[in-house]
Amino acid sequence: MKITIIDGQGGRMGKAVIEQLKKRHPDLPLYAIGTNSIATAAMLKAGADYGATGEHPCIVNARDSDIIIGPIGIVFADALLGEITPAVATAIGSSSAFKILIPVNRCNHYIVGCGEAGLGEYIRLVCEKVDSMLQ
């Protein structure tokens, strides 16, 4: 199973997801795709097995991933302060991968019905969903 974590900015969210998934499943290979080198470095430092940076790696890895995890902005063109290009949003949105999107009510969008849980709670929910899919 190919699990790809996509994040931008400083990679804080992706880093937290990788740390928690590696605690639960140390042998699970994780692919970290950062929209910038800082995000990629943070996710690799957290324990990702593979890493790449930029638009093209986002597009290529969206093609054959089984699960894509990231902030909800990865499916919105121009999100993450412009780090998500229209091509990246399209590639992720049209991927056949199961997407686990972490709600973040910023950058001119608001997810109705989304609670205001902290990042730690959302990461716990992400890991529980991955656990259930691995069984």
Coordinates of C-alpha atoms in Angstrom, one line a residue:
M1 CA 0.0 0.0 0.0
K2 CA 1.4 3.4 -1.0
I3 CA 0.6 6.1 1.5
T4 CA 1.6 9.6 0.4
I5 CA 1.6 12.6 2.7
I6 CA 1.5 16.0 1.0
D7 CA 2.1 19.2 2.9
G8 CA 3.5 22.7 2.3
Q9 CA 4.5 25.7 4.3
G10 CA 6.7 24.4 7.2
G11 CA 5.4 20.8 6.9
R12 CA 4.2 20.8 10.5
M13 CA 1.0 18.9 9.7
G14 CA 2.7 16.3 7.6
K15 CA 5.4 15.9 10.1
A16 CA 2.9 15.2 12.9
V17 CA 1.0 12.7 10.7
I18 CA 4.2 10.8 9.8
E19 CA 5.4 10.7 13.5
Q20 CA 2.1 9.2 14.6
L21 CA 1.8 6.7 11.8
K22 CA 5.4 5.5 12.3
K23 CA 4.7 5.0 16.0
R24 CA 1.7 2.8 15.1
H25 CA 3.2 1.1 12.0
P26 CA 7.0 1.4 12.1
D27 CA 7.5 -0.8 9.0
L28 CA 4.9 1.1 6.9
P29 CA 6.6 2.9 4.0
L30 CA 5.6 6.5 3.8
Y31 CA 6.1 9.0 1.0
A32 CA 6.5 12.6 1.9
I33 CA 5.9 15.1 -0.8
G34 CA 6.5 18.7 0.1
T35 CA 5.4 21.7 -1.9
N36 CA 8.7 23.3 -0.7
S37 CA 12.0 22.0 0.6
I38 CA 11.3 23.0 4.2
A39 CA 8.1 20.9 4.3
T40 CA 9.9 17.9 2.7
A41 CA 12.8 18.1 5.1
A42 CA 10.5 18.3 8.1
M43 CA 8.6 15.2 7.0
L44 CA 11.8 13.2 6.2
K45 CA 13.1 14.2 9.7
A46 CA 9.9 12.8 11.1
G47 CA 10.6 9.4 9.6
A48 CA 9.2 9.3 6.1
D49 CA 10.9 6.7 4.0
Y50 CA 10.9 8.6 0.7
G51 CA 10.7 12.3 0.0
A52 CA 10.5 14.7 -3.0
T53 CA 9.7 18.4 -3.5
G54 CA 7.6 20.4 -5.9
E55 CA 4.7 20.3 -8.3
H56 CA 5.8 17.4 -10.5
P57 CA 6.4 14.9 -7.6
C58 CA 2.9 15.8 -6.3
I59 CA 1.4 15.0 -9.7
V60 CA 3.4 11.8 -10.2
N61 CA 2.8 10.4 -6.7
A62 CA -0.9 11.2 -6.9
R63 CA -1.2 8.8 -9.8
D64 CA -0.3 5.6 -8.0
S65 CA -1.0 6.3 -4.3
D66 CA -3.5 4.2 -2.5
I67 CA -4.0 6.9 0.2
I68 CA -3.2 10.6 0.1
I69 CA -3.1 12.5 3.4
G70 CA -2.8 16.2 3.8
P71 CA -4.5 19.5 4.7
I72 CA -7.7 20.1 2.9
G73 CA -6.0 22.9 0.9
I74 CA -4.2 20.3 -1.2
V75 CA -7.3 20.0 -3.4
F76 CA -7.8 23.8 -3.8
A77 CA -5.8 25.6 -6.5
D78 CA -3.7 28.4 -5.1
A79 CA -4.1 27.3 -1.5
L80 CA -1.3 27.2 1.1
L81 CA -0.3 30.7 0.1
G82 CA -0.1 29.7 -3.5
E83 CA 1.9 26.6 -3.1
I84 CA -0.8 24.4 -4.5
T85 CA -0.9 25.0 -8.2
P86 CA -4.0 24.2 -10.3
A87 CA -2.1 21.2 -11.7
V88 CA -1.4 19.8 -8.2
A89 CA -5.0 20.3 -7.0
T90 CA -6.3 18.6 -10.2
A91 CA -3.9 15.7 -9.9
I92 CA -4.8 15.1 -6.3
G93 CA -8.5 15.6 -6.8
S94 CA -8.7 13.3 -9.7
S95 CA -6.5 10.6 -8.2
S96 CA -8.2 7.3 -7.5
A97 CA -6.4 7.3 -4.1
F98 CA -8.5 7.5 -1.0
K99 CA -8.0 11.0 0.4
I100 CA -7.8 11.8 4.1
L101 CA -8.0 15.5 4.3
I102 CA -7.3 17.4 7.5
P103 CA -9.7 20.4 7.9
V104 CA -8.2 23.7 8.3
N105 CA -10.5 26.7 8.2
R106 CA -8.1 29.3 6.7
C107 CA -7.2 30.8 3.4
N108 CA -10.7 31.9 2.4
H109 CA -12.5 28.7 3.0
Y110 CA -14.6 27.4 5.8
I111 CA -15.7 23.8 6.2
V112 CA -19.3 23.8 7.5
G113 CA -19.8 21.2 10.1
C114 CA -16.1 21.0 10.9
G115 CA -15.4 21.3 14.5
E116 CA -12.6 23.4 15.9
A117 CA -10.6 20.5 17.1
G118 CA -6.9 20.9 17.6
L119 CA -4.3 19.6 15.2
G120 CA -3.5 16.7 17.6
E121 CA -7.1 15.5 17.6
Y122 CA -7.2 15.6 13.8
I123 CA -3.9 13.7 13.5
R124 CA -5.4 11.0 15.9
L125 CA -8.4 10.7 13.6
V126 CA -6.2 10.4 10.5
C127 CA -4.2 7.6 12.1
E128 CA -7.4 5.8 13.2
K129 CA -8.7 5.9 9.6
V130 CA -5.4 4.5 8.3
D131 CA -5.4 1.8 10.9
S132 CA -8.9 0.7 9.8
M133 CA -7.9 0.7 6.1
L134 CA -4.8 -1.5 6.9
Q135 CA -6.9 -4.2 8.5

